[in-house]
mmCIF file of C-alpha atoms and ligand atoms in Angstrom:
data_model
loop_
_atom_site.group_PDB
_atom_site.id
_atom_site.type_symbol
_atom_site.label_atom_id
_atom_site.label_comp_id
_atom_site.label_asym_id
_atom_site.label_seq_id
_atom_site.Cartn_x
_atom_site.Cartn_y
_atom_site.Cartn_z
ATOM 1 C CA MET A 1 -13.999 -9.031 -20.423
ATOM 2 C CA GLU A 2 -14.065 -5.310 -19.312
ATOM 3 C CA LEU A 3 -12.081 -4.455 -16.190
ATOM 4 C CA GLN A 4 -12.737 -1.710 -13.709
ATOM 5 C CA ALA A 5 -10.859 1.479 -13.823
ATOM 6 C CA PHE A 6 -8.130 1.801 -11.588
ATOM 7 C CA ASP A 7 -9.428 5.326 -10.374
ATOM 8 C CA MET A 8 -6.821 6.396 -8.228
ATOM 9 C CA VAL A 9 -4.060 5.558 -10.505
ATOM 10 C CA ARG A 10 -5.621 7.143 -13.413
ATOM 11 C CA MET A 11 -6.573 10.201 -11.543
ATOM 12 C CA GLN A 12 -2.879 10.382 -10.496
ATOM 13 C CA CYS A 13 -1.471 10.244 -13.770
ATOM 14 C CA ALA A 14 -3.996 12.566 -15.025
ATOM 15 C CA TYR A 15 -3.161 15.124 -12.839
ATOM 16 C CA ASP A 16 -0.222 15.005 -10.766
ATOM 17 C CA GLY A 17 2.166 17.295 -12.779
ATOM 18 C CA ASP A 18 -0.906 19.619 -12.972
ATOM 19 C CA VAL A 19 -1.605 20.803 -9.600
ATOM 20 C CA ASP A 20 0.768 23.067 -7.089
ATOM 21 C CA TYR A 21 0.079 20.679 -4.277
ATOM 22 C CA ASP A 22 0.620 17.079 -4.966
ATOM 23 C CA LEU A 23 -0.705 15.506 -1.984
ATOM 24 C CA SER A 24 -1.896 11.984 -3.407
ATOM 25 C CA GLY A 25 1.422 9.976 -2.824
ATOM 26 C CA SER A 26 1.421 7.467 0.035
ATOM 27 C CA GLY A 27 5.583 6.726 0.083
ATOM 28 C CA VAL A 28 8.737 8.359 0.728
ATOM 29 C CA PRO A 29 10.440 10.388 -1.170
ATOM 30 C CA SER A 30 12.367 8.658 -4.279
ATOM 31 C CA VAL A 31 15.923 7.626 -2.886
ATOM 32 C CA SER A 32 18.911 8.248 -5.631
ATOM 33 C CA LEU A 33 21.005 5.426 -7.391
ATOM 34 C CA LYS A 34 23.817 7.305 -6.158
ATOM 35 C CA GLU A 35 22.548 7.007 -2.487
ATOM 36 C CA VAL A 36 21.873 3.524 -2.961
ATOM 37 C CA MET A 37 25.244 2.494 -4.347
ATOM 38 C CA GLY A 38 27.183 4.909 -2.082
ATOM 39 C CA SER A 39 29.591 6.433 -4.524
ATOM 40 C CA ASP A 40 29.935 7.342 -8.030
ATOM 41 C CA ASP A 41 32.540 4.375 -8.796
ATOM 42 C CA ALA A 42 30.294 1.861 -7.200
ATOM 43 C CA VAL A 43 27.586 3.338 -9.701
ATOM 44 C CA ARG A 44 30.168 2.970 -12.685
ATOM 45 C CA THR A 45 30.012 -0.659 -11.780
ATOM 46 C CA LEU A 46 26.416 -1.197 -13.210
ATOM 47 C CA LEU A 47 28.128 -0.019 -16.550
ATOM 48 C CA GLU A 48 29.551 -3.442 -16.644
ATOM 49 C CA VAL A 49 26.016 -5.188 -16.347
ATOM 50 C CA GLU A 50 25.386 -6.987 -19.333
ATOM 51 C CA GLN A 51 21.699 -6.627 -20.443
ATOM 52 C CA GLY A 52 20.392 -10.402 -20.597
ATOM 53 C CA TYR A 53 17.447 -11.957 -19.412
ATOM 54 C CA PRO A 54 18.079 -12.356 -15.672
ATOM 55 C CA PRO A 55 16.654 -15.933 -14.690
ATOM 56 C CA THR A 56 12.759 -15.445 -14.820
ATOM 57 C CA ASN A 57 11.857 -16.068 -11.206
ATOM 58 C CA GLY A 58 14.991 -13.508 -10.267
ATOM 59 C CA SER A 59 18.553 -14.091 -9.533
ATOM 60 C CA PRO A 60 19.795 -16.935 -7.002
ATOM 61 C CA GLU A 61 21.297 -13.784 -4.903
ATOM 62 C CA LEU A 62 18.409 -11.500 -4.872
ATOM 63 C CA ARG A 63 15.992 -14.502 -4.293
ATOM 64 C CA SER A 64 18.231 -15.350 -1.482
ATOM 65 C CA ALA A 65 18.489 -11.731 0.112
ATOM 66 C CA ILE A 66 14.592 -11.324 -0.265
ATOM 67 C CA ALA A 67 14.168 -14.829 1.566
ATOM 68 C CA ALA A 68 16.843 -14.153 4.592
ATOM 69 C CA MET A 69 13.687 -11.270 5.477
ATOM 70 C CA TYR A 70 11.108 -14.136 6.204
ATOM 71 C CA GLU A 71 11.305 -16.798 8.719
ATOM 72 C CA ARG A 72 11.969 -20.266 7.364
ATOM 73 C CA ALA A 73 12.323 -19.233 3.752
ATOM 74 C CA SER A 74 14.662 -20.161 1.266
ATOM 75 C CA ALA A 75 15.563 -18.496 -2.415
ATOM 76 C CA ASP A 76 12.843 -21.345 -3.522
ATOM 77 C CA HIS A 77 10.081 -19.450 -1.721
ATOM 78 C CA ILE A 78 10.904 -16.413 -3.625
ATOM 79 C CA LEU A 79 9.276 -14.902 -6.786
ATOM 80 C CA VAL A 80 10.662 -11.427 -7.878
ATOM 81 C CA THR A 81 8.364 -9.490 -9.977
ATOM 82 C CA ASN A 82 7.770 -6.159 -11.618
ATOM 83 C CA GLY A 83 6.759 -4.223 -8.758
ATOM 84 C CA ALA A 84 4.469 -5.378 -6.114
ATOM 85 C CA SER A 85 1.825 -4.667 -8.457
ATOM 86 C CA GLU A 86 2.723 -7.462 -10.391
ATOM 87 C CA ALA A 87 2.901 -9.715 -7.564
ATOM 88 C CA ASN A 88 -0.422 -8.538 -6.756
ATOM 89 C CA PHE A 89 -1.895 -9.105 -10.014
ATOM 90 C CA MET A 90 -0.548 -12.618 -10.463
ATOM 91 C CA ALA A 91 -1.617 -13.684 -6.603
ATOM 92 C CA ALA A 92 -5.340 -12.508 -8.045
ATOM 93 C CA TRP A 93 -4.808 -14.422 -11.469
ATOM 94 C CA ARG A 94 -4.015 -17.671 -10.140
ATOM 95 C CA LEU A 95 -6.499 -18.134 -7.620
ATOM 96 C CA PHE A 96 -9.576 -15.951 -8.284
ATOM 97 C CA GLU A 97 -12.626 -17.753 -10.422
ATOM 98 C CA LYS A 98 -15.693 -16.588 -11.259
ATOM 99 C CA GLY A 99 -18.554 -17.313 -8.535
ATOM 100 C CA ASP A 100 -15.571 -17.679 -5.977
ATOM 101 C CA GLU A 101 -15.942 -15.446 -2.397
ATOM 102 C CA VAL A 102 -13.257 -13.079 -1.412
ATOM 103 C CA VAL A 103 -12.950 -11.490 1.674
ATOM 104 C CA ILE A 104 -11.033 -8.226 1.532
ATOM 105 C CA ILE A 105 -10.404 -5.536 4.164
ATOM 106 C CA VAL A 106 -11.555 -1.646 3.409
ATOM 107 C CA PRO A 107 -10.385 0.751 3.188
ATOM 108 C CA ASN A 108 -7.513 -0.782 0.790
ATOM 109 C CA TYR A 109 -5.521 -0.365 -1.833
ATOM 110 C CA PRO A 110 -7.943 -1.224 -4.492
ATOM 111 C CA GLN A 111 -6.188 -3.350 -6.828
ATOM 112 C CA THR A 112 -7.029 -7.053 -5.771
ATOM 113 C CA TRP A 113 -10.681 -5.729 -5.050
ATOM 114 C CA ASN A 114 -11.024 -4.239 -8.384
ATOM 115 C CA LEU A 115 -10.091 -7.267 -10.149
ATOM 116 C CA ALA A 116 -11.739 -9.415 -7.841
ATOM 117 C CA GLU A 117 -15.062 -7.499 -9.129
ATOM 118 C CA SER A 118 -14.256 -7.400 -12.728
ATOM 119 C CA TRP A 119 -13.478 -11.275 -12.717
ATOM 120 C CA GLY A 120 -16.904 -11.912 -11.093
ATOM 121 C CA MET A 121 -16.179 -13.035 -7.908
ATOM 122 C CA GLU A 122 -18.134 -11.815 -4.696
ATOM 123 C CA VAL A 123 -16.526 -9.699 -2.509
ATOM 124 C CA ARG A 124 -17.165 -9.748 1.170
ATOM 125 C CA PRO A 125 -15.943 -6.221 2.830
ATOM 126 C CA LEU A 126 -14.251 -6.688 6.043
ATOM 127 C CA PRO A 127 -14.290 -3.128 7.464
ATOM 128 C CA LEU A 128 -11.402 -1.459 9.381
ATOM 129 C CA LYS A 129 -13.015 0.969 12.166
ATOM 130 C CA GLU A 130 -11.687 3.929 12.855
ATOM 131 C CA GLU A 131 -13.064 3.729 16.472
ATOM 132 C CA LEU A 132 -11.506 0.488 16.864
ATOM 133 C CA GLY A 133 -8.104 2.440 15.952
ATOM 134 C CA TRP A 134 -8.683 1.316 11.881
ATOM 135 C CA GLN A 135 -8.701 -2.635 13.596
ATOM 136 C CA PHE A 136 -11.052 -5.131 11.864
ATOM 137 C CA ASP A 137 -13.501 -6.563 14.639
ATOM 138 C CA PRO A 138 -12.850 -10.063 14.878
ATOM 139 C CA GLU A 139 -16.705 -10.783 14.961
ATOM 140 C CA ASP A 140 -16.915 -9.373 11.544
ATOM 141 C CA LEU A 141 -14.303 -11.412 10.473
ATOM 142 C CA LYS A 142 -16.232 -14.409 11.809
ATOM 143 C CA ALA A 143 -19.238 -13.631 9.615
ATOM 144 C CA ALA A 144 -17.117 -12.764 6.442
ATOM 145 C CA VAL A 145 -15.402 -16.010 6.312
ATOM 146 C CA THR A 146 -16.739 -19.087 5.571
ATOM 147 C CA ARG A 147 -16.208 -22.856 3.820
ATOM 148 C CA ARG A 148 -17.244 -20.768 0.289
ATOM 149 C CA THR A 149 -14.184 -18.401 0.978
ATOM 150 C CA LYS A 150 -11.230 -18.420 -1.654
ATOM 151 C CA ALA A 151 -8.954 -16.129 -0.041
ATOM 152 C CA VAL A 152 -8.773 -12.982 2.599
ATOM 153 C CA HIS A 153 -7.227 -10.338 1.297
ATOM 154 C CA VAL A 154 -5.269 -7.584 3.623
ATOM 155 C CA CYS A 155 -2.742 -5.097 3.225
ATOM 156 C CA ASN A 156 -0.482 -4.812 6.468
ATOM 157 C CA PRO A 157 0.322 -2.086 7.566
ATOM 158 C CA ASN A 158 -2.633 -0.744 5.822
ATOM 159 C CA ASN A 159 -2.842 1.662 3.027
ATOM 160 C CA PRO A 160 -4.666 4.066 3.823
ATOM 161 C CA THR A 161 -5.167 3.946 7.301
ATOM 162 C CA GLY A 162 -1.491 3.400 8.546
ATOM 163 C CA ALA A 163 -3.041 1.052 11.105
ATOM 164 C CA ILE A 164 -0.886 -2.113 11.789
ATOM 165 C CA MET A 165 -2.573 -5.084 12.722
ATOM 166 C CA ALA A 166 -3.046 -5.633 16.365
ATOM 167 C CA SER A 167 -1.627 -9.171 17.674
ATOM 168 C CA GLU A 168 -5.728 -10.065 18.653
ATOM 169 C CA GLN A 169 -6.800 -9.347 14.892
ATOM 170 C CA ARG A 170 -3.437 -11.111 13.594
ATOM 171 C CA LYS A 171 -4.312 -14.148 15.785
ATOM 172 C CA ALA A 172 -7.952 -14.224 14.673
ATOM 173 C CA LEU A 173 -6.753 -14.113 10.835
ATOM 174 C CA ILE A 174 -4.662 -16.743 10.990
ATOM 175 C CA ASP A 175 -7.175 -18.934 12.863
ATOM 176 C CA ALA A 176 -9.939 -18.112 9.969
ATOM 177 C CA VAL A 177 -7.495 -18.885 6.981
ATOM 178 C CA LYS A 178 -6.679 -22.184 8.460
ATOM 179 C CA ASP A 179 -10.210 -23.119 9.664
ATOM 180 C CA SER A 180 -11.638 -22.447 6.349
ATOM 181 C CA GLY A 181 -9.088 -23.552 4.323
ATOM 182 C CA ALA A 182 -9.093 -20.461 2.488
ATOM 183 C CA TRP A 183 -5.636 -18.378 1.047
ATOM 184 C CA LEU A 184 -4.575 -15.748 2.963
ATOM 185 C CA LEU A 185 -3.306 -13.065 0.356
ATOM 186 C CA ALA A 186 -1.170 -10.312 2.362
ATOM 187 C CA ASP A 187 0.268 -7.107 0.595
ATOM 188 C CA GLU A 188 3.189 -6.041 3.211
ATOM 189 C CA VAL A 189 4.743 -2.809 1.063
ATOM 190 C CA TYR A 190 4.595 -0.711 4.006
ATOM 191 C CA VAL A 191 6.551 -2.791 6.368
ATOM 192 C CA GLY A 192 9.977 -0.993 7.103
ATOM 193 C CA ALA A 193 8.179 2.084 7.339
ATOM 194 C CA GLU A 194 6.817 2.103 10.606
ATOM 195 C CA LEU A 195 6.707 5.404 13.006
ATOM 196 C CA GLY A 196 7.522 3.395 15.831
ATOM 197 C CA ASP A 197 10.824 1.334 16.607
ATOM 198 C CA SER A 198 9.477 -2.132 16.093
ATOM 199 C CA ARG A 199 9.232 -3.757 12.405
ATOM 200 C CA THR A 200 5.496 -5.246 11.454
ATOM 201 C CA GLN A 201 5.874 -9.063 11.776
ATOM 202 C CA SER A 202 5.275 -10.758 7.985
ATOM 203 C CA LEU A 203 1.937 -12.939 8.232
ATOM 204 C CA TRP A 204 4.285 -15.726 6.235
ATOM 205 C CA GLY A 205 5.005 -18.732 7.827
ATOM 206 C CA HIS A 206 1.668 -19.724 10.034
ATOM 207 C CA HIS A 207 -0.450 -21.257 7.004
ATOM 208 C CA GLU A 208 0.574 -23.180 3.886
ATOM 209 C CA LYS A 209 -1.732 -21.266 1.500
ATOM 210 C CA THR A 210 0.085 -18.220 2.116
ATOM 211 C CA LEU A 211 1.053 -15.614 -0.372
ATOM 212 C CA ILE A 212 3.012 -12.713 0.867
ATOM 213 C CA THR A 213 3.695 -9.698 -1.677
ATOM 214 C CA ASN A 214 5.875 -6.957 -1.525
ATOM 215 C CA GLY A 215 9.059 -4.843 -3.005
ATOM 216 C CA LEU A 216 10.815 -1.678 -2.919
ATOM 217 C CA CYS A 217 8.002 0.871 -3.956
ATOM 218 C CA LYS A 218 7.196 2.319 -0.550
ATOM 219 C CA ALA A 219 9.386 1.741 2.825
ATOM 220 C CA TYR A 220 12.656 1.927 0.848
ATOM 221 C CA GLY A 221 11.177 4.815 -1.721
ATOM 222 C CA MET A 222 12.561 3.111 -4.811
ATOM 223 C CA PRO A 223 9.314 2.514 -6.731
ATOM 224 C CA GLY A 224 11.129 3.188 -10.102
ATOM 225 C CA LEU A 225 13.461 -0.051 -9.872
ATOM 226 C CA ARG A 226 10.227 -2.018 -10.218
ATOM 227 C CA ILE A 227 11.386 -4.526 -7.891
ATOM 228 C CA GLY A 228 8.867 -6.338 -6.128
ATOM 229 C CA TRP A 229 8.270 -10.319 -4.752
ATOM 230 C CA LEU A 230 5.914 -12.965 -4.195
ATOM 231 C CA VAL A 231 6.817 -15.196 -0.924
ATOM 232 C CA GLY A 232 4.997 -18.542 -1.196
ATOM 233 C CA THR A 233 5.569 -22.510 -1.050
ATOM 234 C CA PRO A 234 7.706 -23.620 -3.937
ATOM 235 C CA GLU A 235 4.821 -25.483 -5.587
ATOM 236 C CA THR A 236 2.736 -22.418 -5.701
ATOM 237 C CA LEU A 237 5.435 -20.377 -6.866
ATOM 238 C CA ARG A 238 5.932 -22.754 -10.063
ATOM 239 C CA GLU A 239 2.284 -22.681 -10.847
ATOM 240 C CA ILE A 240 2.553 -18.692 -10.503
ATOM 241 C CA THR A 241 5.387 -18.583 -12.803
ATOM 242 C CA CYS A 242 4.030 -20.105 -15.966
ATOM 243 C CA TYR A 243 1.277 -17.084 -15.321
ATOM 244 C CA HIS A 244 4.342 -14.874 -15.400
ATOM 245 C CA ASP A 245 5.994 -16.494 -18.381
ATOM 246 C CA TYR A 246 2.668 -14.999 -20.346
ATOM 247 C CA LEU A 247 2.677 -11.629 -18.826
ATOM 248 C CA THR A 248 6.365 -9.930 -18.517
ATOM 249 C CA LEU A 249 8.470 -12.661 -18.744
ATOM 250 C CA THR A 250 10.880 -11.438 -16.170
ATOM 251 C CA HIS A 251 12.052 -8.108 -14.280
ATOM 252 C CA SER A 252 15.368 -5.989 -15.414
ATOM 253 C CA MET A 253 18.132 -6.920 -14.985
ATOM 254 C CA LEU A 254 19.802 -3.746 -14.122
ATOM 255 C CA SER A 255 16.971 -3.514 -11.251
ATOM 256 C CA ASP A 256 17.914 -7.201 -10.093
ATOM 257 C CA HIS A 257 21.326 -6.378 -9.695
ATOM 258 C CA ILE A 258 20.904 -2.776 -7.660
ATOM 259 C CA ALA A 259 17.901 -4.572 -5.564
ATOM 260 C CA ARG A 260 20.746 -7.273 -4.384
ATOM 261 C CA LYS A 261 22.945 -4.066 -3.353
ATOM 262 C CA VAL A 262 19.920 -2.308 -1.537
ATOM 263 C CA LEU A 263 19.368 -5.996 0.493
ATOM 264 C CA GLU A 264 22.387 -6.139 1.891
ATOM 265 C CA PRO A 265 21.495 -6.064 5.368
ATOM 266 C CA GLU A 266 23.221 -2.955 6.623
ATOM 267 C CA ARG A 267 22.833 -1.048 3.683
ATOM 268 C CA ARG A 268 18.979 -2.560 3.605
ATOM 269 C CA GLU A 269 18.647 -1.139 7.411
ATOM 270 C CA ARG A 270 20.455 2.033 6.731
ATOM 271 C CA ILE A 271 17.863 3.335 3.949
ATOM 272 C CA LEU A 272 14.840 2.114 6.127
ATOM 273 C CA ALA A 273 16.264 4.228 9.179
ATOM 274 C CA LYS A 274 16.429 7.179 7.074
ATOM 275 C CA ASN A 275 13.197 6.792 5.300
ATOM 276 C CA GLN A 276 11.443 6.064 8.500
ATOM 277 C CA GLU A 277 12.936 9.478 10.019
ATOM 278 C CA VAL A 278 11.059 11.212 6.879
ATOM 279 C CA VAL A 279 8.101 9.265 7.559
ATOM 280 C CA ARG A 280 7.983 10.424 11.619
ATOM 281 C CA MET A 281 8.795 13.902 10.659
ATOM 282 C CA SER A 282 6.200 14.251 8.138
ATOM 283 C CA CYS A 283 3.595 13.026 10.087
ATOM 284 C CA ARG A 284 4.461 15.171 13.024
ATOM 285 C CA VAL A 285 4.326 18.098 10.698
ATOM 286 C CA PHE A 286 0.482 17.154 9.665
ATOM 287 C CA VAL A 287 -0.371 16.862 13.297
ATOM 288 C CA ASP A 288 1.349 20.244 14.478
ATOM 289 C CA TRP A 289 -0.474 21.824 11.374
ATOM 290 C CA ASN A 290 -3.735 20.027 12.150
ATOM 291 C CA GLU A 291 -3.854 20.680 15.886
ATOM 292 C CA ALA A 292 -2.880 24.139 15.241
ATOM 293 C CA HIS A 293 -5.469 25.012 12.609
ATOM 294 C CA GLY A 294 -8.602 23.323 14.444
ATOM 295 C CA SER A 295 -9.248 22.212 11.472
ATOM 296 C CA ALA A 296 -12.342 20.387 9.979
ATOM 297 C CA LEU A 297 -10.114 17.341 9.413
ATOM 298 C CA ALA A 298 -10.092 14.343 11.893
ATOM 299 C CA HIS A 299 -7.718 11.797 11.976
ATOM 300 C CA ARG A 300 -5.627 8.956 14.081
ATOM 301 C CA SER A 301 -2.104 9.144 14.034
ATOM 302 C CA PRO A 302 -0.921 6.419 11.664
ATOM 303 C CA GLU A 303 1.485 3.528 12.674
ATOM 304 C CA ALA A 304 3.001 3.458 9.366
ATOM 305 C CA GLY A 305 3.682 4.765 5.824
ATOM 306 C CA ALA A 306 3.922 8.256 4.655
ATOM 307 C CA MET A 307 0.290 8.937 4.580
ATOM 308 C CA CYS A 308 -2.919 10.354 6.992
ATOM 309 C CA PHE A 309 -6.516 9.237 6.464
ATOM 310 C CA VAL A 310 -8.428 11.986 7.646
ATOM 311 C CA ARG A 311 -12.215 12.451 8.256
ATOM 312 C CA HIS A 312 -13.500 15.011 6.303
ATOM 313 C CA PRO A 313 -17.258 16.656 7.327
ATOM 314 C CA PRO A 314 -20.254 14.227 6.756
ATOM 315 C CA GLY A 315 -22.447 15.434 3.742
ATOM 316 C CA LEU A 316 -19.723 15.693 1.475
ATOM 317 C CA ASN A 317 -18.585 12.980 -0.731
ATOM 318 C CA SER A 318 -15.150 12.524 -0.598
ATOM 319 C CA SER A 319 -14.394 12.481 -4.509
ATOM 320 C CA ASP A 320 -16.697 15.907 -4.921
ATOM 321 C CA LEU A 321 -14.407 17.144 -2.428
ATOM 322 C CA SER A 322 -11.167 16.202 -3.902
ATOM 323 C CA GLU A 323 -12.307 17.166 -7.088
ATOM 324 C CA ARG A 324 -13.263 21.063 -5.734
ATOM 325 C CA LEU A 325 -9.741 20.648 -4.172
ATOM 326 C CA ARG A 326 -7.924 20.013 -7.440
ATOM 327 C CA LYS A 327 -10.009 22.561 -9.289
ATOM 328 C CA GLU A 328 -10.372 25.393 -6.929
ATOM 329 C CA ARG A 329 -7.453 25.206 -5.031
ATOM 330 C CA SER A 330 -4.784 23.167 -7.140
ATOM 331 C CA VAL A 331 -4.256 20.430 -4.618
ATOM 332 C CA LEU A 332 -4.016 16.618 -5.291
ATOM 333 C CA VAL A 333 -5.222 14.065 -2.352
ATOM 334 C CA VAL A 334 -6.854 10.662 -2.910
ATOM 335 C CA PRO A 335 -10.627 10.600 -2.090
ATOM 336 C CA GLY A 336 -11.600 7.945 0.628
ATOM 337 C CA ASP A 337 -14.168 6.458 -1.816
ATOM 338 C CA GLN A 338 -11.478 5.392 -4.366
ATOM 339 C CA LEU A 339 -9.792 3.498 -1.854
ATOM 340 C CA GLY A 340 -13.577 1.803 -0.407
ATOM 341 C CA MET A 341 -14.411 4.213 2.231
ATOM 342 C CA ASP A 342 -16.658 7.450 1.478
ATOM 343 C CA GLY A 343 -16.051 10.278 3.863
ATOM 344 C CA TYR A 344 -12.120 10.357 4.178
ATOM 345 C CA MET A 345 -9.117 11.591 2.171
ATOM 346 C CA ARG A 346 -5.938 10.218 1.902
ATOM 347 C CA ILE A 347 -3.429 12.960 2.569
ATOM 348 C CA GLY A 348 -0.018 11.982 1.309
ATOM 349 C CA THR A 349 2.768 13.276 4.166
ATOM 350 C CA ALA A 350 6.709 13.018 2.873
ATOM 351 C CA LEU A 351 7.120 16.367 1.364
ATOM 352 C CA PRO A 352 8.916 19.282 2.216
ATOM 353 C CA LYS A 353 7.632 20.972 4.920
ATOM 354 C CA GLU A 354 6.615 24.353 3.341
ATOM 355 C CA TYR A 355 5.233 22.524 0.482
ATOM 356 C CA LEU A 356 3.222 20.019 2.844
ATOM 357 C CA MET A 357 1.800 23.402 5.206
ATOM 358 C CA SER A 358 0.821 25.074 1.830
ATOM 359 C CA GLY A 359 -1.084 22.589 0.564
ATOM 360 C CA LEU A 360 -2.667 21.791 3.773
ATOM 361 C CA ASP A 361 -3.391 25.615 4.227
ATOM 362 C CA LYS A 362 -5.112 25.553 0.991
ATOM 363 C CA ILE A 363 -7.359 22.306 2.044
ATOM 364 C CA ASP A 364 -8.060 24.474 5.181
ATOM 365 C CA ASP A 365 -9.345 27.182 2.940
ATOM 366 C CA LEU A 366 -11.490 25.310 0.928
ATOM 367 C CA MET A 367 -13.219 24.419 4.251
ATOM 368 C CA ARG A 368 -13.765 27.338 5.242
ATOM 369 C CA THR A 369 -15.255 28.991 2.094
ATOM 370 C CA LEU A 370 -17.666 25.487 2.242
ATOM 371 C CA LYS A 371 -18.676 26.445 6.058
ATOM 372 C CA ALA A 372 -19.213 30.193 5.273
ATOM 373 C CA SER A 373 -21.701 29.014 2.348
ATOM 374 C CA ASP A 374 -23.375 26.963 4.728
ATOM 375 C CA PRO A 375 -25.065 29.340 6.854
ATOM 376 C CA GLU A 376 -27.814 27.378 7.834
ATOM 377 C CA ARG A 377 -25.417 24.391 9.253
ATOM 378 C CA LYS A 378 -26.571 21.750 7.474
ATOM 379 C CA ILE A 379 -22.850 20.175 6.926
ATOM 380 C CA ASP A 380 -21.276 19.363 10.846
ATOM 381 C CA PHE A 381 -17.974 21.327 10.130
ATOM 382 C CA ASP A 382 -16.412 19.864 13.353
ATOM 383 C CA CYS A 383 -14.967 16.648 12.961
ATOM 384 C CA SER A 384 -13.904 15.895 16.100
ATOM 385 C CA ARG A 385 -17.294 14.679 17.157
HETATM 386 C C1 LIG B 401 -0.641 -1.150 -0.619
HETATM 387 C C2 LIG B 401 0.193 -0.990 -1.989
HETATM 388 N N1 LIG B 401 0.548 -2.237 -2.595
HETATM 389 C C3 LIG B 401 1.048 -2.197 -3.937
HETATM 390 C C4 LIG B 401 1.385 -0.904 -4.470
HETATM 391 C C5 LIG B 401 1.963 -0.953 -6.022
HETATM 392 O O1 LIG B 401 3.506 -0.980 -5.908
HETATM 393 P P1 LIG B 401 4.480 -1.332 -6.901
HETATM 394 O O2 LIG B 401 4.529 0.187 -7.440
HETATM 395 O O3 LIG B 401 5.570 -1.880 -6.276
HETATM 396 O O4 LIG B 401 3.751 -1.796 -8.299
HETATM 397 C C6 LIG B 401 0.850 0.130 -3.855
HETATM 398 C C7 LIG B 401 1.220 1.521 -4.557
HETATM 399 O O5 LIG B 401 0.726 2.724 -3.984
HETATM 400 C C8 LIG B 401 0.287 -0.052 -2.698
HETATM 401 O O6 LIG B 401 0.139 1.147 -1.969
#
């Protein structure tokens, strides 16, 4: 069986060290081990950690610390994984069978979508609409979810739009999975990276057939620890553990120890608050720059995550435009069509101000060149319309 390529990841791996301005990320700057642990002495305690296998579902301490973030969850509702990627993969591997129907919101981080298509599922898109503030239309949900639907997959807060699901949509989603008996799969790696003050409520706890995926990669700024997790009923997690046994068996002992520290409530909130400040400031830099430049990029301010999903002039394909940006201006962004929606680009913003602004200047410069080379105005370069 051939898997569809994960184009975005391949592109980032191929070029991120090879451009002057890498604006292709979506998380906050990485946090150092010293910052997590608090002092050299605390870091030195890690030297004593024996490098045996941790329990394959995660140490009881780590699972309890994760469970404390979810209502009515205990350590038995948690399975620790190698990053949210492994959590997403195992959820899909356990649930998806050839011929099943799955409803997936678009645009989206395309891991689950690509796997579902590769494994012969029928994928029904549930579009997030820019004119609705990047929410889905509940009528579209009603039309998409039927008794045949095996699972509905959402990413909330959403990558790449940075939108947080509104209460009307949240209720409609929970009702839809309950009525149809479908699984609810929710990737929540951007919870904690909100620009506003309130934390996104997890979708956990409303429907038995729910699997939540999350990890320390985005809001926490620690993708290198490769700590992710699944939240599900103990029975479902027992089934998924069987898949884990074949895939990676377990995660790293050192990461398990560090993650326990990260998730001590006070430390966790301190790390998230600091990262949130970065998210807020970097978004402000982008918005100010965009306003000052009257640029050919339109966007709705994200509500979470260190990224802006911008609409570029119609008539240009987002992969073509991104390729020109890379080759002609040495700027890397993620084209919208790699995330399921052409006509847009995802621009990562959590970068040093000067670096971000210089990268944005390069984008603006290419737009001006494209506009100048289109004297007959075949392309509309005013995206604000
Ligand atoms: C929505 C989403 N889920 C999962 C991942 C992968 O997470 P991890 O690095 O923990 O495997 C990413 C990475 O960009 C993401 O954006």
